[in-house]
Amino acid sequence: MDDDISRQIKELLPFFFTETVKDLDKLENYVNKHDFESLRSLAHTLKGECGGYGFSQLSHIAEKIETAANEEKLEEVKNYIIKFRTITVKAQSELLSTEEANYG
């Protein structure tokens, strides 16, 4: 059963990364608008989604974005978004490399 769940999660990862990159673009748009409530709300959503997929580091950074948005600390929000994007791109790249090695 655990193998089946792991397989299902792996099948959903490309969708997860596609949506997460879109959400990162939204976060950056909210930064440009100084829309702290939307930043907080989306970061909260990302925190749960990342945790659900087992990306605890991304979940932790999303929590930091949420907290910084609550405190309206724009520079902190920007820095955490950069970290979040960097880790997301790296994880996505590693996933693609693994898929190519397995199916290539």
CSV table of C-alpha atoms in Angstrom, one decimal:
chain,number,residue,atom,x,y,z
A,1,MET,CA,0.0,0.0,0.0
A,2,ASP,CA,2.8,2.4,0.9
A,3,ASP,CA,4.4,1.8,-2.5
A,4,ASP,CA,1.1,2.6,-4.2
A,5,ILE,CA,0.9,5.9,-2.4
A,6,SER,CA,4.5,6.7,-3.2
A,7,ARG,CA,3.8,6.0,-6.8
A,8,GLN,CA,0.8,8.2,-6.9
A,9,ILE,CA,2.7,11.1,-5.2
A,10,LYS,CA,5.5,10.7,-7.8
A,11,GLU,CA,2.9,10.9,-10.6
A,12,LEU,CA,1.6,14.1,-9.2
A,13,LEU,CA,4.9,15.8,-8.7
A,14,PRO,CA,5.1,17.3,-12.2
A,15,PHE,CA,1.7,19.0,-11.6
A,16,PHE,CA,2.9,20.1,-8.1
A,17,PHE,CA,6.0,21.8,-9.5
A,18,THR,CA,4.0,23.4,-12.4
A,19,GLU,CA,1.5,24.9,-10.0
A,20,THR,CA,4.2,25.9,-7.4
A,21,VAL,CA,6.1,27.9,-10.1
A,22,LYS,CA,2.8,29.6,-11.0
A,23,ASP,CA,2.3,30.4,-7.3
A,24,LEU,CA,5.8,31.8,-7.0
A,25,ASP,CA,5.0,34.2,-9.9
A,26,LYS,CA,1.8,35.2,-8.0
A,27,LEU,CA,3.9,35.8,-4.8
A,28,GLU,CA,6.2,38.1,-6.8
A,29,ASN,CA,3.3,39.9,-8.2
A,30,TYR,CA,1.9,40.4,-4.7
A,31,VAL,CA,5.3,41.7,-3.6
A,32,ASN,CA,5.3,44.3,-6.4
A,33,LYS,CA,1.8,45.4,-5.3
A,34,HIS,CA,2.7,45.3,-1.5
A,35,ASP,CA,-0.3,43.1,-1.1
A,36,PHE,CA,0.6,41.5,2.2
A,37,GLU,CA,-2.7,39.8,2.8
A,38,SER,CA,-2.5,37.9,-0.5
A,39,LEU,CA,1.1,37.1,0.2
A,40,ARG,CA,0.2,35.7,3.6
A,41,SER,CA,-2.7,33.7,2.3
A,42,LEU,CA,-0.9,32.1,-0.6
A,43,ALA,CA,2.2,31.4,1.6
A,44,HIS,CA,-0.1,29.6,4.1
A,45,THR,CA,-1.6,27.5,1.2
A,46,LEU,CA,1.9,26.7,0.0
A,47,LYS,CA,3.0,25.7,3.5
A,48,GLY,CA,0.4,23.0,3.6
A,49,GLU,CA,0.8,21.8,0.0
A,50,CYS,CA,4.5,21.5,0.3
A,51,GLY,CA,4.2,19.7,3.6
A,52,GLY,CA,1.7,17.3,2.1
A,53,TYR,CA,4.1,16.3,-0.7
A,54,GLY,CA,6.9,15.8,1.9
A,55,PHE,CA,8.9,19.0,1.0
A,56,SER,CA,9.4,20.1,4.6
A,57,GLN,CA,12.1,22.6,3.7
A,58,LEU,CA,9.8,24.4,1.3
A,59,SER,CA,7.0,24.2,3.8
A,60,HIS,CA,9.2,25.9,6.4
A,61,ILE,CA,10.2,28.6,4.0
A,62,ALA,CA,6.6,29.2,3.1
A,63,GLU,CA,5.9,29.6,6.8
A,64,LYS,CA,8.6,32.2,7.0
A,65,ILE,CA,7.0,34.0,4.0
A,66,GLU,CA,3.7,33.9,5.8
A,67,THR,CA,5.2,35.3,9.0
A,68,ALA,CA,7.1,38.1,7.2
A,69,ALA,CA,4.0,39.0,5.3
A,70,ASN,CA,2.0,39.2,8.6
A,71,GLU,CA,4.7,41.6,9.9
A,72,GLU,CA,4.8,43.5,6.5
A,73,LYS,CA,8.5,42.9,6.2
A,74,LEU,CA,8.9,43.2,2.4
A,75,GLU,CA,12.6,42.6,2.2
A,76,GLU,CA,12.3,39.4,4.2
A,77,VAL,CA,9.4,38.2,2.0
A,78,LYS,CA,11.5,38.9,-1.1
A,79,ASN,CA,14.5,37.0,0.3
A,80,TYR,CA,12.4,34.0,1.3
A,81,ILE,CA,10.7,33.9,-2.1
A,82,ILE,CA,14.2,33.7,-3.7
A,83,LYS,CA,15.1,30.8,-1.5
A,84,PHE,CA,11.8,29.1,-2.2
A,85,ARG,CA,12.2,29.5,-5.9
A,86,THR,CA,15.9,28.3,-5.8
A,87,ILE,CA,14.9,25.1,-3.9
A,88,THR,CA,11.9,24.5,-6.1
A,89,VAL,CA,13.9,24.8,-9.3
A,90,LYS,CA,16.6,22.5,-7.9
A,91,ALA,CA,14.1,19.8,-6.8
A,92,GLN,CA,12.3,20.0,-10.1
A,93,SER,CA,15.5,19.6,-12.0
A,94,GLU,CA,16.5,16.6,-9.8
A,95,LEU,CA,13.1,15.0,-10.5
A,96,LEU,CA,13.5,15.5,-14.3
A,97,SER,CA,17.0,14.0,-14.1
A,98,THR,CA,15.7,11.0,-12.2
A,99,GLU,CA,12.9,10.5,-14.7
A,100,GLU,CA,15.3,10.7,-17.6
A,101,ALA,CA,17.6,8.1,-15.9
A,102,ASN,CA,14.7,5.8,-15.3
A,103,TYR,CA,12.9,6.1,-18.6
A,104,GLY,CA,15.5,7.8,-20.8
